[in-house]
Coordinates of N, CA and C in Angstrom, one line a residue:
X8 N 109.9 96.3 98.7 CA 109.4 97.6 98.7 C 109.3 98.2 100.1
X9 N 109.4 97.3 101.1 CA 109.4 97.8 102.5 C 108.0 97.9 103.1
X10 N 107.0 97.5 102.4 CA 105.6 97.6 102.8 C 105.2 96.5 103.8
X11 N 105.9 95.3 103.6 CA 105.4 94.1 104.4 C 105.5 94.3 105.9
X12 N 106.6 94.8 106.4 CA 106.7 95.0 107.9 C 105.7 96.0 108.4
X13 N 105.5 97.1 107.6 CA 104.5 98.1 107.9 C 103.1 97.5 108.0
X14 N 102.8 96.7 107.1 CA 101.5 96.1 107.1 C 101.3 95.2 108.3
X15 N 102.3 94.3 108.6 CA 102.3 93.4 109.7 C 102.2 94.2 111.0
X16 N 103.0 95.3 111.1 CA 102.9 96.1 112.3 C 101.5 96.7 112.5
X17 N 100.9 97.2 111.5 CA 99.5 97.7 111.6 C 98.5 96.7 111.9
X18 N 98.6 95.5 111.3 CA 97.6 94.5 111.6 C 97.8 94.0 113.1
X19 N 99.0 93.8 113.5 CA 99.3 93.3 114.9 C 98.8 94.4 115.9
X20 N 99.0 95.7 115.6 CA 98.6 96.7 116.5 C 97.0 96.8 116.6
X21 N 96.4 96.4 115.5 CA 94.9 96.4 115.5 C 94.4 95.3 116.5
X22 N 95.2 94.3 116.8 CA 94.9 93.3 117.7 C 95.5 93.5 119.1
X23 N 96.1 94.7 119.3 CA 96.6 95.0 120.6 C 98.0 94.4 120.8
X24 N 98.7 94.0 119.8 CA 100.0 93.4 119.9 C 101.2 94.3 119.5
X25 N 102.4 93.7 119.5 CA 103.6 94.5 119.1 C 104.4 93.6 118.2
X26 N 105.3 94.3 117.4 CA 106.2 93.6 116.6 C 107.6 94.2 116.9
X27 N 108.6 93.3 117.0 CA 110.0 93.7 117.2 C 110.9 93.1 116.2
X28 N 111.9 93.8 115.7 CA 112.8 93.3 114.8 C 114.2 93.4 115.4
X29 N 115.0 92.3 115.3 CA 116.3 92.2 115.8 C 117.3 91.6 114.8
X30 N 118.5 92.1 114.7 CA 119.6 91.6 113.9 C 120.9 91.9 114.5
X31 N 121.8 91.0 114.3 CA 123.2 91.1 114.8 C 124.0 91.9 113.8
X32 N 123.5 92.2 112.6 CA 124.2 93.0 111.6 C 124.0 92.4 110.2
X33 N 124.7 93.1 109.3 CA 124.6 92.7 107.9 C 125.0 91.2 107.7
X34 N 124.2 90.5 106.9 CA 124.5 89.1 106.6 C 124.2 88.1 107.6
X35 N 123.6 88.5 108.8 CA 123.3 87.6 109.9 C 121.9 87.2 110.0
X36 N 121.0 87.8 109.1 CA 119.6 87.5 109.1 C 118.9 88.4 110.2
X37 N 117.7 88.1 110.4 CA 116.9 88.9 111.3 C 115.9 88.1 112.0
X38 N 115.5 88.5 113.2 CA 114.5 87.8 114.0 C 113.3 88.8 114.1
X39 N 112.1 88.4 113.8 CA 111.0 89.2 114.0 C 110.1 88.5 115.1
X40 N 109.7 89.3 116.0 CA 108.9 88.8 117.2 C 107.6 89.5 117.2
X41 N 106.5 88.7 117.0 CA 105.2 89.2 117.1 C 104.6 88.7 118.4
X42 N 104.1 89.7 119.2 CA 103.4 89.4 120.5 C 102.0 89.8 120.4
X43 N 101.1 88.9 120.7 CA 99.6 89.2 120.7 C 99.1 88.8 122.0
X44 N 98.1 89.6 122.5 CA 97.5 89.3 123.8 C 96.7 88.0 123.7
X45 N 96.6 87.3 124.8 CA 95.7 86.2 124.9 C 94.3 86.7 124.8
X46 N 93.4 86.0 124.2 CA 92.0 86.4 124.2 C 91.2 85.6 125.1
X47 N 90.1 86.1 125.5 CA 89.2 85.4 126.3 C 88.5 84.4 125.5
X48 N 87.9 83.4 126.1 CA 87.1 82.4 125.3 C 86.0 83.2 124.5
X49 N 85.7 82.6 123.3 CA 84.7 83.3 122.4 C 83.4 83.8 123.1
X50 N 82.9 82.9 124.0 CA 81.6 83.3 124.6 C 81.8 84.5 125.5
X51 N 83.0 84.8 126.0 CA 83.2 85.9 126.9 C 83.5 87.2 126.2
X52 N 83.8 87.1 124.9 CA 84.2 88.3 124.2 C 82.9 89.2 123.9
X53 N 83.1 90.5 124.1 CA 81.9 91.4 123.8 C 81.8 91.5 122.3
X54 N 80.6 91.9 121.8 CA 80.4 92.1 120.4 C 81.4 93.2 119.9
X55 N 81.9 93.1 118.7 CA 82.9 94.1 118.2 C 82.2 95.4 118.1
X56 N 83.0 96.4 118.5 CA 82.5 97.8 118.3 C 83.3 98.4 117.2
X57 N 82.6 98.9 116.2 CA 83.2 99.5 115.0 C 83.3 101.0 115.2
X58 N 84.5 101.5 115.3 CA 84.7 102.9 115.5 C 85.2 103.6 114.3
X59 N 85.0 103.0 113.1 CA 85.5 103.5 111.9 C 84.5 104.4 111.2
X60 N 84.9 105.1 110.2 CA 84.0 105.8 109.3 C 83.2 104.8 108.5
X61 N 82.6 105.4 107.4 CA 81.9 104.5 106.6 C 82.7 103.5 105.9
X62 N 82.1 102.3 105.7 CA 82.8 101.2 104.9 C 82.9 101.7 103.5
X63 N 84.1 101.6 102.9 CA 84.3 102.0 101.5 C 84.6 100.8 100.6
X64 N 84.3 101.0 99.4 CA 84.7 100.0 98.4 C 86.0 100.6 97.8
X65 N 87.1 99.9 97.9 CA 88.4 100.3 97.4 C 88.9 99.4 96.4
X66 N 89.4 100.0 95.3 CA 90.1 99.2 94.2 C 91.6 99.5 94.4
X67 N 92.4 98.4 94.4 CA 93.8 98.4 94.4 C 94.3 97.9 93.0
X68 N 95.1 98.7 92.3 CA 95.7 98.3 91.0 C 97.2 98.4 91.2
X69 N 97.8 97.2 91.2 CA 99.3 97.1 91.4 C 99.7 95.8 90.8
X70 N 100.8 95.8 90.0 CA 101.3 94.6 89.4 C 102.1 93.7 90.3
X71 N 102.4 94.2 91.5 CA 103.1 93.4 92.5 C 102.1 92.6 93.3
X72 N 102.2 91.3 93.3 CA 101.2 90.4 94.0 C 101.4 90.7 95.5
X73 N 102.6 90.9 96.0 CA 102.8 91.1 97.4 C 102.2 92.4 97.9
X74 N 102.4 93.5 97.1 CA 101.8 94.8 97.5 C 100.3 94.8 97.5
X75 N 99.8 94.2 96.4 CA 98.4 94.2 96.2 C 97.7 93.4 97.3
X76 N 98.2 92.2 97.6 CA 97.6 91.4 98.6 C 97.8 92.0 100.1
X77 N 98.9 92.6 100.3 CA 99.2 93.2 101.6 C 98.2 94.3 101.9
X78 N 98.1 95.2 100.9 CA 97.1 96.3 101.0 C 95.7 95.8 101.1
X79 N 95.4 94.8 100.3 CA 94.0 94.3 100.4 C 93.7 93.8 101.8
X80 N 94.6 93.0 102.4 CA 94.5 92.4 103.7 C 94.3 93.5 104.8
X81 N 95.2 94.5 104.6 CA 95.1 95.6 105.6 C 93.8 96.4 105.5
X82 N 93.4 96.8 104.3 CA 92.2 97.5 104.2 C 90.9 96.7 104.6
X83 N 91.0 95.4 104.3 CA 89.8 94.6 104.7 C 89.8 94.5 106.2
X84 N 91.0 94.4 106.9 CA 91.0 94.3 108.3 C 90.5 95.6 108.9
X85 N 90.6 96.7 108.2 CA 90.1 98.0 108.6 C 88.6 98.2 108.3
X86 N 88.0 97.2 107.7 CA 86.6 97.2 107.5 C 86.1 97.6 106.1
X87 N 87.0 97.7 105.1 CA 86.6 98.1 103.8 C 86.4 96.9 102.9
X88 N 85.6 97.1 101.8 CA 85.4 96.1 100.8 C 86.5 96.4 99.7
X89 N 87.3 95.4 99.4 CA 88.4 95.6 98.5 C 88.4 94.7 97.3
X90 N 88.6 95.3 96.1 CA 88.8 94.5 94.9 C 90.2 94.9 94.3
X91 N 90.7 94.0 93.5 CA 92.1 94.3 93.0 C 92.2 94.0 91.5
X92 N 93.2 94.6 90.9 CA 93.6 94.3 89.6 C 95.1 94.4 89.5
X93 N 95.7 93.6 88.5 CA 97.1 93.5 88.4 C 97.8 94.3 87.3
X94 N 96.9 95.0 86.5 CA 97.5 95.8 85.4 C 96.6 97.0 85.1
X95 N 97.1 97.9 84.3 CA 96.3 99.1 84.0 C 95.0 98.9 83.3
X96 N 95.0 98.1 82.3 CA 93.8 97.8 81.5 C 92.7 97.2 82.4
X97 N 93.1 96.1 83.2 CA 92.2 95.4 84.1 C 91.7 96.4 85.2
X98 N 92.6 97.2 85.7 CA 92.3 98.1 86.7 C 91.2 99.2 86.2
X99 N 91.4 99.7 85.0 CA 90.5 100.6 84.5 C 89.1 100.0 84.3
X100 N 89.1 98.8 83.7 CA 87.9 98.1 83.5 C 87.1 97.8 84.8
X101 N 87.8 97.4 85.9 CA 87.2 97.2 87.2 C 86.7 98.5 87.8
X102 N 87.5 99.6 87.6 CA 87.1 100.9 88.1 C 85.8 101.3 87.5
X103 N 85.7 101.2 86.2 CA 84.5 101.7 85.5 C 83.3 100.8 85.8
X104 N 83.5 99.5 86.0 CA 82.5 98.6 86.3 C 81.9 98.7 87.7
X105 N 82.8 98.8 88.7 CA 82.5 98.8 90.1 C 82.3 100.2 90.7
X106 N 82.9 101.2 90.1 CA 82.8 102.6 90.6 C 83.1 102.6 92.1
X107 N 84.3 102.3 92.5 CA 84.6 102.3 94.0 C 84.7 103.7 94.5
X108 N 84.7 103.9 95.8 CA 84.9 105.2 96.4 C 86.3 105.7 96.3
X109 N 87.2 104.7 96.3 CA 88.7 105.1 96.3 C 89.4 104.1 95.4
X110 N 90.3 104.5 94.6 CA 91.1 103.7 93.8 C 92.6 104.0 94.1
X111 N 93.3 103.0 94.5 CA 94.8 103.1 94.9 C 95.5 102.5 93.7
X112 N 96.3 103.3 93.0 CA 96.8 102.9 91.7 C 98.3 103.1 91.7
X113 N 99.0 102.0 91.3 CA 100.5 102.1 91.1 C 100.7 102.9 89.7
X114 N 101.8 103.6 89.6 CA 102.1 104.3 88.4 C 102.7 103.4 87.3
X115 N 103.7 102.6 87.7 CA 104.4 101.7 86.8 C 103.7 100.4 86.6
X116 N 102.6 100.4 85.8 CA 101.8 99.2 85.5 C 102.1 98.7 84.1
X117 N 102.0 97.4 83.9 CA 102.1 96.9 82.5 C 100.8 97.3 81.7
X118 N 101.0 97.4 80.4 CA 99.9 97.9 79.6 C 99.8 99.4 79.7
X119 N 98.7 99.9 80.1 CA 98.6 101.3 80.3 C 99.0 101.6 81.7
X120 N 99.8 102.7 81.8 CA 100.3 103.1 83.1 C 99.3 103.8 84.0
X121 N 99.6 104.0 85.3 CA 98.7 104.6 86.2 C 98.2 106.0 85.9
X122 N 99.1 106.7 85.2 CA 98.7 108.1 84.8 C 97.5 108.0 83.8
X123 N 97.6 107.1 82.9 CA 96.5 106.9 81.9 C 95.3 106.4 82.5
X124 N 95.4 105.5 83.5 CA 94.2 105.0 84.2 C 93.5 106.2 84.9
X125 N 94.3 107.1 85.5 CA 93.8 108.2 86.2 C 93.1 109.2 85.3
X126 N 93.7 109.4 84.1 CA 93.1 110.3 83.1 C 91.8 109.8 82.6
X127 N 91.7 108.5 82.3 CA 90.5 107.8 81.8 C 89.4 107.8 82.9
X128 N 89.8 107.6 84.2 CA 88.9 107.5 85.3 C 88.3 108.9 85.5
X129 N 89.1 110.0 85.4 CA 88.6 111.3 85.5 C 87.6 111.7 84.4
X130 N 88.0 111.3 83.2 CA 87.2 111.6 82.0 C 85.8 110.9 82.2
X131 N 85.8 109.7 82.7 CA 84.5 108.9 82.8 C 83.7 109.3 84.0
X132 N 84.4 109.5 85.2 CA 83.7 109.6 86.4 C 83.8 111.0 87.1
X133 N 84.6 111.9 86.6 CA 84.8 113.2 87.2 C 85.3 113.1 88.6
X134 N 84.7 113.8 89.5 CA 85.1 113.8 90.9 C 84.4 112.8 91.7
X135 N 83.7 111.8 91.1 CA 82.9 110.8 91.9 C 83.8 109.8 92.6
X136 N 85.1 109.8 92.3 CA 86.0 108.8 92.8 C 87.3 109.6 93.4
X137 N 87.8 109.0 94.4 CA 89.1 109.5 95.0 C 90.2 108.6 94.4
X138 N 91.1 109.3 93.7 CA 92.3 108.6 93.1 C 93.5 108.8 93.8
X139 N 94.2 107.7 94.2 CA 95.4 107.8 95.0 C 96.6 107.1 94.2
X140 N 97.6 107.8 94.0 CA 98.8 107.2 93.4 C 99.6 106.6 94.5
X141 N 100.0 105.3 94.4 CA 100.9 104.6 95.4 C 102.0 104.0 94.5
X142 N 103.2 104.6 94.6 CA 104.2 104.3 93.7 C 105.6 104.5 94.3
X143 N 106.6 103.9 93.6 CA 108.0 104.1 93.9 C 108.5 105.4 93.4
X144 N 107.8 106.1 92.5 CA 108.2 107.3 91.9 C 107.8 108.5 92.9
X145 N 108.8 109.1 93.6 CA 108.5 110.1 94.6 C 109.2 111.4 94.4
X146 N 109.7 111.7 93.3 CA 110.3 113.0 93.0 C 109.3 114.1 92.9
X147 N 109.6 115.3 93.1 CA 108.6 116.4 92.9 C 107.9 116.4 91.6
X148 N 108.7 116.1 90.5 CA 108.1 116.1 89.2 C 107.1 114.9 89.0
X149 N 107.4 113.8 89.7 CA 106.5 112.6 89.7 C 105.1 113.0 90.4
X150 N 105.2 113.7 91.5 CA 104.0 114.2 92.2 C 103.2 115.1 91.4
X151 N 103.9 116.0 90.7 CA 103.2 117.0 89.8 C 102.5 116.3 88.7
X152 N 103.2 115.3 88.1 CA 102.7 114.6 87.0 C 101.4 113.8 87.4
X153 N 101.5 113.2 88.6 CA 100.3 112.5 89.2 C 99.2 113.5 89.3
X154 N 99.4 114.6 89.9 CA 98.3 115.6 90.1 C 97.7 116.0 88.8
X155 N 98.6 116.2 87.8 CA 98.1 116.6 86.4 C 97.3 115.5 85.8
X156 N 97.6 114.3 86.1 CA 96.8 113.2 85.5 C 95.5 113.0 86.2
X157 N 95.3 113.6 87.4 CA 94.0 113.5 88.0 C 94.0 112.9 89.4
X158 N 95.2 112.5 89.9 CA 95.2 111.9 91.2 C 95.0 112.9 92.3
X159 N 94.2 112.5 93.3 CA 93.9 113.4 94.5 C 95.1 113.4 95.5
X160 N 95.7 112.3 95.6 CA 96.8 112.1 96.6 C 97.9 111.3 95.9
X161 N 99.2 111.5 96.5 CA 100.3 110.8 96.0 C 101.1 110.2 97.2
X162 N 101.2 108.9 97.3 CA 102.0 108.3 98.3 C 103.1 107.5 97.7
X163 N 104.3 107.6 98.3 CA 105.5 106.9 97.8 C 105.7 105.7 98.7
X164 N 106.0 104.5 98.0 CA 106.2 103.3 98.7 C 107.5 103.4 99.5
X165 N 107.6 102.8 100.7 CA 106.6 102.1 101.4 C 105.6 103.2 102.0
X166 N 104.3 102.9 102.0 CA 103.3 103.8 102.4 C 103.2 103.7 104.0
X167 N 102.9 104.9 104.6 CA 102.5 104.9 106.0 C 101.1 104.5 106.0
X168 N 100.8 103.3 106.6 CA 99.5 102.7 106.6 C 98.5 103.6 107.3
X169 N 98.9 104.3 108.4 CA 98.0 105.2 109.1 C 97.6 106.4 108.2
X170 N 98.5 106.9 107.4 CA 98.2 108.0 106.5 C 97.2 107.5 105.4
X171 N 97.5 106.3 104.9 CA 96.6 105.7 103.9 C 95.2 105.4 104.4
X172 N 95.2 104.9 105.7 CA 93.9 104.7 106.3 C 93.1 106.0 106.5
X173 N 93.7 107.0 106.9 CA 93.1 108.3 107.1 C 92.6 108.8 105.8
X174 N 93.3 108.7 104.7 CA 92.9 109.1 103.4 C 91.7 108.3 102.9
X175 N 91.7 107.0 103.1 CA 90.6 106.2 102.6 C 89.3 106.5 103.4
X176 N 89.5 106.7 104.7 CA 88.3 107.0 105.6 C 87.8 108.4 105.4
X177 N 88.7 109.4 105.2 CA 88.2 110.8 105.3 C 88.7 111.7 104.1
X178 N 89.5 111.1 103.3 CA 90.0 111.9 102.2 C 91.2 112.8 102.6
X179 N 91.6 112.8 103.8 CA 92.6 113.7 104.3 C 94.0 113.3 103.9

């Protein structure tokens, strides 16, 4: 889905590092180089300074283990509490049980799809939750259908991690 390298780049950047990708062409493979700065010994490190907005509880509902875990790792690294579910029914149950601030929901889920999860969430919680569609479906009619189902935002995979971070932190 193209999200892996974006997540790696964001996590490495949070640590002051860089990521480079090199390839000699199709069929030759690729080399990824991650560079991180050396750190001072633990005793010399200052206490961490959190410059983030409020810590949020975020629910991620996606049937792809890789997407779900990558997003969880990224959002946790950004200081949020994250819970996950792998299908629509489980995601809806967790959403209603935990009432997170933000729910990031794939559309193409096994069982009930993301549109139905959003409709049920809106019916139960109204505007108390921010619903975000994160999907491979990115046509204008897909975005309109997501809005009609109750989603506040629609992101197409691969997601721009900085845009997702801004939306989780500030709803923008």
